[in-house]
Short mmCIF file of C-alpha atoms in Angstrom, two decimals:
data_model
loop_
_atom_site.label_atom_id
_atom_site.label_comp_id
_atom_site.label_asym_id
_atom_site.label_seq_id
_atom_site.Cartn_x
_atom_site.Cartn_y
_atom_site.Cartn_z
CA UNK A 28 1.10 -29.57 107.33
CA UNK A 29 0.23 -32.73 109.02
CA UNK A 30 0.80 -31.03 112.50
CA UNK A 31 -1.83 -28.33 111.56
CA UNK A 32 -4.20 -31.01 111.02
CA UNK A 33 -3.79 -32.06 114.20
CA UNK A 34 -3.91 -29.37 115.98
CA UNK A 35 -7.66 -29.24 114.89
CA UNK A 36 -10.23 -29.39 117.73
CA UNK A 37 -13.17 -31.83 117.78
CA UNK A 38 -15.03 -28.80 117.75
CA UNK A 39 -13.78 -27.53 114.54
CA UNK A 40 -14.48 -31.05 112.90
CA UNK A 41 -17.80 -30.54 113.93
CA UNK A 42 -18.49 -27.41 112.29
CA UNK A 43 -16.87 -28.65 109.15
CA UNK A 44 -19.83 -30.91 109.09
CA UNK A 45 -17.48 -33.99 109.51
CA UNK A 46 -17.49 -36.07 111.92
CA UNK A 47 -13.53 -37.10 111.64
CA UNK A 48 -10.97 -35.19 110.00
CA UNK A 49 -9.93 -37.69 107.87
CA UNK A 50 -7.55 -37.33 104.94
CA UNK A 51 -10.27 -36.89 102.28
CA UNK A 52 -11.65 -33.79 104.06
CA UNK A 53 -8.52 -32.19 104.50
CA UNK A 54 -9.24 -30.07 101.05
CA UNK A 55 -12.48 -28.77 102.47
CA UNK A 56 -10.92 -28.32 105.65
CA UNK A 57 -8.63 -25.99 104.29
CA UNK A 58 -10.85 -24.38 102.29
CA UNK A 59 -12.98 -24.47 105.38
CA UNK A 60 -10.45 -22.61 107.23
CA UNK A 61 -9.28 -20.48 104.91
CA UNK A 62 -12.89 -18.58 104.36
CA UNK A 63 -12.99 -18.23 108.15
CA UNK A 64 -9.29 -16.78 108.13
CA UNK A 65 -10.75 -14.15 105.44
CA UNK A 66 -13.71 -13.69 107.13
CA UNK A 67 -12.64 -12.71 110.58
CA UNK A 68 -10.46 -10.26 108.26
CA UNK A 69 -13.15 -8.74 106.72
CA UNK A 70 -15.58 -8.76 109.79
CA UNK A 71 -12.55 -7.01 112.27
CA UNK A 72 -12.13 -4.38 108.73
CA UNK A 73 -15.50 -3.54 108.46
CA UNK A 74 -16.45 -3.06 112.53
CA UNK A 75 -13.39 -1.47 112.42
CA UNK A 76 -14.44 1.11 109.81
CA UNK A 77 -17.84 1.72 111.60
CA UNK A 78 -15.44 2.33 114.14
CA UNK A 79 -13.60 5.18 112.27
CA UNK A 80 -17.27 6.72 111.10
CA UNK A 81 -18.08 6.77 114.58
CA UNK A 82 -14.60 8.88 115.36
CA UNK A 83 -16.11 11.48 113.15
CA UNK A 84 -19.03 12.44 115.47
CA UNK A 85 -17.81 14.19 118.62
CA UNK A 86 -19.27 13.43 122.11
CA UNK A 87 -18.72 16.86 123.84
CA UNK A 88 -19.21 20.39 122.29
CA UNK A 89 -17.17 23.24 123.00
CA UNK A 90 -20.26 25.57 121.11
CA UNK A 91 -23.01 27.86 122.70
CA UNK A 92 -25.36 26.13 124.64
CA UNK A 93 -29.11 25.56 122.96
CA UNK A 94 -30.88 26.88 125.97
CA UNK A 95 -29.83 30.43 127.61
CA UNK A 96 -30.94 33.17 128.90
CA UNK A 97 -31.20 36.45 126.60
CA UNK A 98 -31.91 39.23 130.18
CA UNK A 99 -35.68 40.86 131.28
CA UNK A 100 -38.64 41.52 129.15
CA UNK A 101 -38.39 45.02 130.58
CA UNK A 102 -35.01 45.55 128.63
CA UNK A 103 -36.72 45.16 125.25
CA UNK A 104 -38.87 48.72 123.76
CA UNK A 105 -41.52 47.03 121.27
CA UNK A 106 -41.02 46.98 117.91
CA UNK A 107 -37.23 46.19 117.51
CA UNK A 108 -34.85 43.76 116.96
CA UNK A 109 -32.11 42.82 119.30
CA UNK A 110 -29.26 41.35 117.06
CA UNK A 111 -27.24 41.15 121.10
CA UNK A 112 -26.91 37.19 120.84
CA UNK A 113 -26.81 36.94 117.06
CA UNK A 114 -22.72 36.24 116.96
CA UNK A 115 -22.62 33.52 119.57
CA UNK A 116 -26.22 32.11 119.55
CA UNK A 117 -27.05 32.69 115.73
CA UNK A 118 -30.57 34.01 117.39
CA UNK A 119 -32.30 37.42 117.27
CA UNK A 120 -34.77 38.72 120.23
CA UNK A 121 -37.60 40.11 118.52
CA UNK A 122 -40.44 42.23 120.65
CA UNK A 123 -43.19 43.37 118.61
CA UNK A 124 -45.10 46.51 118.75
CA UNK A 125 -48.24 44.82 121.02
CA UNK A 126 -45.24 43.46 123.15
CA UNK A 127 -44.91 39.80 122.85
CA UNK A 128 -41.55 38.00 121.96
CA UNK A 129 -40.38 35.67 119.72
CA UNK A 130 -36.73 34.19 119.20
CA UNK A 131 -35.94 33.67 115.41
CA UNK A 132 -32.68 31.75 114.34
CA UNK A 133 -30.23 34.47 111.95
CA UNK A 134 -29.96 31.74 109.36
CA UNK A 135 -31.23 32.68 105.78
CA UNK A 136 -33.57 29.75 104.74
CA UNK A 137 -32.08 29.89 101.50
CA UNK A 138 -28.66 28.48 101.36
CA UNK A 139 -27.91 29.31 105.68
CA UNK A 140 -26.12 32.71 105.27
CA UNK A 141 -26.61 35.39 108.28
CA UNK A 142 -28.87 38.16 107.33
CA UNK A 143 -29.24 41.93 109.06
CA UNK A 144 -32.06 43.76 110.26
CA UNK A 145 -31.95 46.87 108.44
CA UNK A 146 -33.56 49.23 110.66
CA UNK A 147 -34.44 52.07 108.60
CA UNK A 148 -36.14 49.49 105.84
CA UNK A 149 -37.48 47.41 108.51
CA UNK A 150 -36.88 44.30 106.94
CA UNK A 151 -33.70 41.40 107.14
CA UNK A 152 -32.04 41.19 104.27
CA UNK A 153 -29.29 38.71 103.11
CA UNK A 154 -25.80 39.48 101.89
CA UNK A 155 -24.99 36.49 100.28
CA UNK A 156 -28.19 36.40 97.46
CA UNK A 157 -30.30 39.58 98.60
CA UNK A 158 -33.19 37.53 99.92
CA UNK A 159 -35.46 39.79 102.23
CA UNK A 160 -37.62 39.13 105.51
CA UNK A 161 -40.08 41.58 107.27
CA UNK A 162 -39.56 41.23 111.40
CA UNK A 163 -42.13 38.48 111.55
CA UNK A 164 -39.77 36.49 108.72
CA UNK A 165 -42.37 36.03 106.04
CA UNK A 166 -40.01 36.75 103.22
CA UNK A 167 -40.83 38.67 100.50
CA UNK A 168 -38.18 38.88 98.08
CA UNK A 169 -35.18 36.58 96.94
CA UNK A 170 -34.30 33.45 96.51
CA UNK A 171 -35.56 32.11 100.16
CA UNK A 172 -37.94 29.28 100.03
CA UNK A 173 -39.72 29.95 103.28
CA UNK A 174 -39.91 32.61 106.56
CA UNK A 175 -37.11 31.72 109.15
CA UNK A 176 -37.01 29.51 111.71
CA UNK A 177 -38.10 30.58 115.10
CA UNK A 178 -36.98 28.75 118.75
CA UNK A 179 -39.06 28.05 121.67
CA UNK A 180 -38.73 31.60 123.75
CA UNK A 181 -40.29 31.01 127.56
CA UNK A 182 -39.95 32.86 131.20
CA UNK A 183 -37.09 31.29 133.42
CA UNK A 184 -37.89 30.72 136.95
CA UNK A 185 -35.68 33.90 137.73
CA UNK A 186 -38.20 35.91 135.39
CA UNK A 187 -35.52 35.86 132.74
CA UNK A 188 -36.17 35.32 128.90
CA UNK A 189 -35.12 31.68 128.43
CA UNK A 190 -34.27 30.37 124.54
CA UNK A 191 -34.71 27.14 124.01
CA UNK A 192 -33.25 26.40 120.29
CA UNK A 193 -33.49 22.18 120.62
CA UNK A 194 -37.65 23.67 120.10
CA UNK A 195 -38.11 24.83 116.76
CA UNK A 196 -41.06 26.18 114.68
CA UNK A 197 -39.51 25.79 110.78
CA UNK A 198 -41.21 28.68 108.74
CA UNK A 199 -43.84 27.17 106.05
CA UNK A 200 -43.66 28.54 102.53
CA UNK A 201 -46.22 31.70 102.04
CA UNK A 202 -47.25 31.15 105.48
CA UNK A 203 -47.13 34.07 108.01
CA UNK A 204 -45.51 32.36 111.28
CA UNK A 205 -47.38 34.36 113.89
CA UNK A 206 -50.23 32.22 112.82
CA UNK A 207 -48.91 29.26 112.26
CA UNK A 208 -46.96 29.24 115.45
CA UNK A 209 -48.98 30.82 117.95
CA UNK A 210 -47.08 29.05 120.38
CA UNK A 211 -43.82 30.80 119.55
CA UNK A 212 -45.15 33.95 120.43
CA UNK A 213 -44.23 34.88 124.46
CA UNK A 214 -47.07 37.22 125.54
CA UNK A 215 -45.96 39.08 128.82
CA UNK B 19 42.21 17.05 80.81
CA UNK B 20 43.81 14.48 82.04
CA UNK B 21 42.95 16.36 85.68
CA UNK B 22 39.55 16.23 85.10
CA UNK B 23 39.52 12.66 84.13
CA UNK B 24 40.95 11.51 87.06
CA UNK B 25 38.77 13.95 89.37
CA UNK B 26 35.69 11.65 87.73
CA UNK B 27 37.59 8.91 88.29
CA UNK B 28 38.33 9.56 91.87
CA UNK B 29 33.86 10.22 92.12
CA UNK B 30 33.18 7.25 90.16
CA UNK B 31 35.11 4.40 90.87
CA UNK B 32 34.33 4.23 94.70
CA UNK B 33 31.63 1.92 96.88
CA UNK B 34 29.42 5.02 97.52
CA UNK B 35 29.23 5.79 93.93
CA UNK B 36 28.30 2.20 92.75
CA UNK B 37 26.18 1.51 95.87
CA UNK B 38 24.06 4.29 94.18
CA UNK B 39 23.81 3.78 90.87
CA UNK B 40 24.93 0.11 90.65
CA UNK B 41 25.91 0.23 86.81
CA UNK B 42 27.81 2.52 84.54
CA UNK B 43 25.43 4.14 82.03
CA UNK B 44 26.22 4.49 78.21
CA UNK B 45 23.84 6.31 75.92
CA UNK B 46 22.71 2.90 74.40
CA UNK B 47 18.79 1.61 74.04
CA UNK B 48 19.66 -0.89 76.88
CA UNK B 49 20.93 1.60 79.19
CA UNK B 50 17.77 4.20 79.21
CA UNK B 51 15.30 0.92 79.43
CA UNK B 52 17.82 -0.35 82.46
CA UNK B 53 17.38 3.78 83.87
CA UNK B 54 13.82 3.25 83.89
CA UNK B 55 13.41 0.17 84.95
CA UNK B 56 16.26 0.41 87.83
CA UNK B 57 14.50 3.27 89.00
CA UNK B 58 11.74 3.42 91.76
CA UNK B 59 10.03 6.68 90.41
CA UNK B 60 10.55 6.09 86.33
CA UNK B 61 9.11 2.51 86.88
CA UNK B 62 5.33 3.27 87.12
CA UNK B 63 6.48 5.03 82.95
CA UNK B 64 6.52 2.97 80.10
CA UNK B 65 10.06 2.15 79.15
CA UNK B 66 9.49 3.34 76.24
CA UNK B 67 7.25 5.22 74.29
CA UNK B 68 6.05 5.21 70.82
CA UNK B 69 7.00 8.28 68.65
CA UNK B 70 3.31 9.07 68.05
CA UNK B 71 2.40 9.08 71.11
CA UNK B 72 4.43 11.69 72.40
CA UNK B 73 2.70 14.38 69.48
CA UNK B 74 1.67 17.50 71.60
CA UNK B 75 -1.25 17.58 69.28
CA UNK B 76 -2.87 14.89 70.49
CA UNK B 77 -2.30 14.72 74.26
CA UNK B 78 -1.87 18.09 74.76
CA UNK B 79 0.76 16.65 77.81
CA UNK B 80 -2.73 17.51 80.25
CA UNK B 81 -2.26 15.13 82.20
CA UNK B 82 1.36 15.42 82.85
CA UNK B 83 1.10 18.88 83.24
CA UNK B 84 -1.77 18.26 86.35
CA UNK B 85 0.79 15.79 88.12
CA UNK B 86 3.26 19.01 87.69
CA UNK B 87 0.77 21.30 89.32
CA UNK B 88 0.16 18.95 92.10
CA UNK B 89 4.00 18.77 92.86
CA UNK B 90 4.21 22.30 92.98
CA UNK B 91 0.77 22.52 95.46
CA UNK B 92 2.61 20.11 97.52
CA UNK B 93 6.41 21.84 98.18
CA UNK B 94 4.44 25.13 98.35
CA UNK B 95 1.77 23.64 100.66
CA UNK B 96 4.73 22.25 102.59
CA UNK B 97 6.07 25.28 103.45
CA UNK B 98 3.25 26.94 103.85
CA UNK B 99 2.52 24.74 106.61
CA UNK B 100 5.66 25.99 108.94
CA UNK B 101 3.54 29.46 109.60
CA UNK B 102 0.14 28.51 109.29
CA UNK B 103 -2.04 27.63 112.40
CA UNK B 104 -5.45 26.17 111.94
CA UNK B 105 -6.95 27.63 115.00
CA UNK B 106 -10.07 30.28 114.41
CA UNK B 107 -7.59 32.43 116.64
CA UNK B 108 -4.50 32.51 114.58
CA UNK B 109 -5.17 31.27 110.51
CA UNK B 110 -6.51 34.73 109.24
CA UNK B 111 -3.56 36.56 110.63
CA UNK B 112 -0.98 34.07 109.53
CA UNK B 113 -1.90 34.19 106.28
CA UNK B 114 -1.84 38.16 106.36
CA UNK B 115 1.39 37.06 108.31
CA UNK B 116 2.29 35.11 104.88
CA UNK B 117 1.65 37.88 102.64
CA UNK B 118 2.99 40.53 104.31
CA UNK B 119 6.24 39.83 106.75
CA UNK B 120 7.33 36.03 105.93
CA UNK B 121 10.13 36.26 103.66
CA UNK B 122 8.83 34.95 100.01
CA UNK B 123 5.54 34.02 101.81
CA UNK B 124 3.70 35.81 99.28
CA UNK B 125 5.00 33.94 96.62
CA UNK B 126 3.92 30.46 98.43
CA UNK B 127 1.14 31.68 98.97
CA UNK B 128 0.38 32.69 95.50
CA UNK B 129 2.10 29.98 93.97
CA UNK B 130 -0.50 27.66 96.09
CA UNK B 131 -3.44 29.54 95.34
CA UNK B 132 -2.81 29.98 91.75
CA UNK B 133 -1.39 26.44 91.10
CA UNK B 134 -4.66 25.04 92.62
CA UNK B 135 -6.71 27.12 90.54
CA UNK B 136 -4.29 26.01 87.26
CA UNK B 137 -4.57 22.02 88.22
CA UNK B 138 -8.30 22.40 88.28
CA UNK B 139 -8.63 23.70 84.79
CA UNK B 140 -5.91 21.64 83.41
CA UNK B 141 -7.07 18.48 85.13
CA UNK B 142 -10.51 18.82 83.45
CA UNK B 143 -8.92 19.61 80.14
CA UNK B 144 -7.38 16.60 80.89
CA UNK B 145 -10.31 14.75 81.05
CA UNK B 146 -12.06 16.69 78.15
CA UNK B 147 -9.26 15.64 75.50
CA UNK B 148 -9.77 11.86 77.07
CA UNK B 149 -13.18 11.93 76.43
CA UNK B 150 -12.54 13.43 73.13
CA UNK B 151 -9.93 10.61 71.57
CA UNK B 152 -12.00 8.23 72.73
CA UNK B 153 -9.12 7.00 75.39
CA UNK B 154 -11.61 6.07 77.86
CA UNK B 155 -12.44 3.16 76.22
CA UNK B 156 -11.64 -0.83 76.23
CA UNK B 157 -8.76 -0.97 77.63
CA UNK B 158 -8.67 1.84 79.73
CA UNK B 159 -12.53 2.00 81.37
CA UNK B 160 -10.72 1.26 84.60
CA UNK B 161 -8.23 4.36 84.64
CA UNK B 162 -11.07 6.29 83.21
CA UNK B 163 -13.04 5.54 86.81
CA UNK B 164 -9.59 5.95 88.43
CA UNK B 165 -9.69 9.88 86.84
CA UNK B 166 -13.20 10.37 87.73
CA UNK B 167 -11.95 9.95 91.44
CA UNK B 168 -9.07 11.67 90.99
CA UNK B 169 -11.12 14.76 89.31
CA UNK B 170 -13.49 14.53 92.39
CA UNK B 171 -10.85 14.62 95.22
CA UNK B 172 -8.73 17.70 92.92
CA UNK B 173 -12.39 19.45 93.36
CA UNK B 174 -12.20 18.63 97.63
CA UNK B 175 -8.68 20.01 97.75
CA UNK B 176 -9.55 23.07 96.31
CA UNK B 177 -12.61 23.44 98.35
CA UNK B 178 -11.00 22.25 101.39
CA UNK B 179 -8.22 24.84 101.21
CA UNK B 180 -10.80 27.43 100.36
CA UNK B 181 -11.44 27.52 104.17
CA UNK B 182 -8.31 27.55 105.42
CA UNK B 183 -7.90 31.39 105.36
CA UNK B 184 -10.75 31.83 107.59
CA UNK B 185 -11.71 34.55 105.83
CA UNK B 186 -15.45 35.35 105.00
CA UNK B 187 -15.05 33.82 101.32
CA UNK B 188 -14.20 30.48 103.18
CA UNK B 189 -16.39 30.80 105.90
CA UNK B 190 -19.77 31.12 103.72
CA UNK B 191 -18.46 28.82 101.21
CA UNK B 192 -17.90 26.23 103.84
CA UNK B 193 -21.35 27.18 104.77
CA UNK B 194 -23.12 26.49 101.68
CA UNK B 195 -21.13 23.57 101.07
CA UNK B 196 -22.14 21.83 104.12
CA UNK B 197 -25.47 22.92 104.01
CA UNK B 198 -25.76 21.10 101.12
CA UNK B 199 -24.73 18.25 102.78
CA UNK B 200 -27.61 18.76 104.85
CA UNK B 201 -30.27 18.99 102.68
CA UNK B 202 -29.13 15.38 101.36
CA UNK B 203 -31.72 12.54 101.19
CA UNK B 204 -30.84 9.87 104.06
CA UNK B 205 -28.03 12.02 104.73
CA UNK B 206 -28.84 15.41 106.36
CA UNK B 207 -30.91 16.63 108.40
CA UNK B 208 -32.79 18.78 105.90
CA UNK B 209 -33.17 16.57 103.40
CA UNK B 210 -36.59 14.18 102.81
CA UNK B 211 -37.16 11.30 105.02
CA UNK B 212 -34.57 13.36 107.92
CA UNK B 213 -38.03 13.03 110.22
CA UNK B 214 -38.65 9.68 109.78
CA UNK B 215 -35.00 8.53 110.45
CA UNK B 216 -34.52 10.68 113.73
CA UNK B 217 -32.17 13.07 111.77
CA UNK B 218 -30.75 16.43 113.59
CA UNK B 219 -28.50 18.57 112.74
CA UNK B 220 -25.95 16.56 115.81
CA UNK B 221 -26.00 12.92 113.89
CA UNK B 222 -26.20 13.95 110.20
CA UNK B 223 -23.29 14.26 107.41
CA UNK B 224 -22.44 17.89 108.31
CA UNK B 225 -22.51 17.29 111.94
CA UNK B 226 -19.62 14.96 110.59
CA UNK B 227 -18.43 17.23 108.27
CA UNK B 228 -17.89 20.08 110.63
CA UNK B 229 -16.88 18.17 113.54
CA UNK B 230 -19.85 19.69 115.54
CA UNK B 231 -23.50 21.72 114.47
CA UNK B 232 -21.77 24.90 114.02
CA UNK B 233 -19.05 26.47 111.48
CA UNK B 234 -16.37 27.20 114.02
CA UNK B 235 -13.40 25.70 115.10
CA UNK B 236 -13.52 22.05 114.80
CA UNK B 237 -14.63 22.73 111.29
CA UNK B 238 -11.18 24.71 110.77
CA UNK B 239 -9.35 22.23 111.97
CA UNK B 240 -11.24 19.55 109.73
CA UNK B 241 -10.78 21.31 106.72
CA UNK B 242 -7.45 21.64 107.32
CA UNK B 243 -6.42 17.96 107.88
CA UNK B 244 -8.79 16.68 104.79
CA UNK B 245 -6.78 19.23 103.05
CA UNK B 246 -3.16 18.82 104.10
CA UNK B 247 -3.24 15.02 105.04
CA UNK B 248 -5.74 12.72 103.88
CA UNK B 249 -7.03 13.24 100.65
CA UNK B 250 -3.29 14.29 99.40
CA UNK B 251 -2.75 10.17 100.75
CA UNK B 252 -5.55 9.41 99.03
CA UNK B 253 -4.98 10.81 95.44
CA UNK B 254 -1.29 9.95 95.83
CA UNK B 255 -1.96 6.11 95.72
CA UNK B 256 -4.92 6.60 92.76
CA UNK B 257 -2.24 8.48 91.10
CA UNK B 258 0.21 5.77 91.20
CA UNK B 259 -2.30 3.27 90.24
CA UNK B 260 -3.29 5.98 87.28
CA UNK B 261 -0.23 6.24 85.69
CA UNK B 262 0.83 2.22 86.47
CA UNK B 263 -2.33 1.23 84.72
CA UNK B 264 -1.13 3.82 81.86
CA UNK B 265 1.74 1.83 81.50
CA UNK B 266 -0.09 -1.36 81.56
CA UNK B 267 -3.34 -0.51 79.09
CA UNK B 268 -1.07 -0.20 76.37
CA UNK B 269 0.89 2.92 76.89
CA UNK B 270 -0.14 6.19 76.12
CA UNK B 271 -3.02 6.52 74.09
CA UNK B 272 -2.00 7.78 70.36
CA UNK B 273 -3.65 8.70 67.11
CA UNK B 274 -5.06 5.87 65.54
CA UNK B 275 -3.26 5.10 61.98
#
């Protein structure tokens, strides 16, 4: 023990708050040393657990892009609903009957479930809790809180439809989209 | 006889045979304390146990019967293991692989499915007769918090293994279940205050969750590990401490006089 004590630095005397390491100190020396022992423990633990957190969040995706390109306005008639990029994009092309576009997300505002455009009811309707949207996605019956989310829909320099889902207009409860987000509308 | 005497003999009185069990054993009280204490699994169990506390009537042997269930999920989920793949590719067909072509896959397969369902209702029937004697209380308020994590991580394996099919049960349910995760305060990036703190749906809890912003691979492959690996490590050391702290609280608890 009494070559430990020497091997202490000046340094380390100083930060003791003693100016020699003399034999009365030697208790809070230890005591000294031991919380910095423990701490460096617990401070190399706990960075290293950020660390792990950290591991959970992935740098690179292997998932759809947010912005593509959904083809010409000229391939869409008015008044349907192209459910094309609804597996790999989870978004619908919608052209309505006085021709301008929107891009709403497939995700049920209830609890996230995919709903379907039934055609001959014209409305979407969920499978998991039977909520129901008309093609603007106001809903109107079910448990859904509020109309569907739409994404930013522009013209690409190529004249293409480009979707832009990192832009989003969230649908307000009772509140008919096509007014409150003029600005997702694409007039061509 | 005399044959068969020596054939023991011959098993018995050799360096493997000792090296193993180290002592003869006699049907005395010494001898079954010296069992359980010499051994590395009896050890965490009382030596010995109180007539009264071993009345069916009282315990109902729940607990026991949970740690039986979760032996069984773990040889079956073992072998199930050797033909499963967690890839979005390959786990729906392997398990149709399971039921249909591997021999006895179909009883793994329902022995895992059904034992998981059977340790959830037994675990919380468990905890329903603790609650019920009372046994939660001074001295065992520590094992009782020990259970309540033990009851929470028997609830994440069975959801976790929910997904593991791939099938659309697993798929939506996964879906919900993170989207709950989502809508939580501070944590998701649905839930109040998500604006304020810069929360999206590619830093939040089910970003984490999922292993990206999307139900899809990664996710799988999540599932699967949390399921198989981790919190399996996890509930295997609470359990120890559970049943050590049995042990040491007094044994197990028994009708009062």
């Amino acid at each position: 023990m009494q070559d430990d004590r020497e091997l202490l630095t000046e340094q380390e005397n100083i930060d003791q708050g003693t100016s020699e390491g003399g034999q009365a100190e030697s208790g809070d020396r230890r005591k000294f040393l031991t919380r910095v022992g423990w701490g460096s423990l617990a401070g190399f633990l706990a960075i290293n657990s950020l660390a792990f957190l950290r591991f959970f969040y992935p740098r690179v995706l292997f998932e759809a892009p947010s912005q593509f390109k959904v083809g010409f306005p000229a391939d869409y008639p008015p008044g349907a609903v192209n459910s094309q990029y609804q597996r790999e994009f989870g978004t619908w092309i919608i052209r309505l009957q006085d021709g301008s576009f929107f891009a709403m997300e497939s995700k049920c505002t209830h609890l996230g479930c995919t709903p379907s455009w039934m055609e001959s009811q014209k409305k979407f309707k969920c499978p998991c809790h039977g909520s129901g949207y008309y093609i603007s996605g106001l809903n109107f019956e079910g448990p859904a809180p509020r109309p569907m989310d739409r994404f930013k829909i522009s013209i690409a320099e190529d004249g293409q439809l480009l979707v832009d889902k990192t832009i989003k207009y969230p649908g307000v409860p009772g509140k008919e989209s096509n007014e409150v987000y003029p600005q997702s509308l694409l007039k061509v | 006889m005399k044959n068969l005497t020596d054939i023991t003999d011959k098993v018995k009185k050799n360096l493997i045979w000792k090296s193993i069990f180290r002592r003869d054993y006699r049907n005395t009280v010494r001898d079954r304390a010296m069992a359980v204490f010499g051994n590395v699994f009896l050890h965490l169990h009382p030596v010995q146990v109180r007539e009264s506390a071993v009345k069916l009537r009282f315990t109902w042997g729940m607990g026991g019967i949970t740690f039986f269930a979760f032996i069984i999920l773990v040889i079956t989920g073992v072998v199930l293991m050797f033909y499963y793949h967690p890839s979005v590719d390959q786990a729906y067909t392997d398990i149709k692989d399971l039921e249909f072509q591997v021999p006895y896959g179909v009883i793994l397969r329902n022995l895992h499915r059904w034992g998981a369902h059977f340790m959830v209702i037994v675990v919380m029937i468990h905890m329903f007769r603790v609650f019920m004697t009372g046994s939660y209380k001074a001295p065992r308020q520590f094992n009782w918090g020990i259970g309540v994590f033990l009851l929470v991580l028997t609830f994440l394996l069975s959801f976790t293994g929910y997904l593991t099919p791939w099938d659309q049960l697993g798929f939506w349910a996964i879906t919900v279940g993170t989207n709950m995760g989502a809508a939580t305060p501070l944590l998701g990036y649905q839930g109040p205050f998500s604006e304020l703190l810069h929360i999206t749906p590619y830093n939040d809890v089910r970003f984490a969750l999922l292993g990206g912003a999307q139900v899809a691979g990664n996710a799988l492959l999540r599932s699967y590990i949390w399921h198989c690996v981790a919190i399996p490590l996890v509930a295997t050391i609470l359990m120890l401490v559970h049943f050590w702290r049995v042990r040491k609280d007094g044994g197990i608890s028994k009708p009062q006089k």
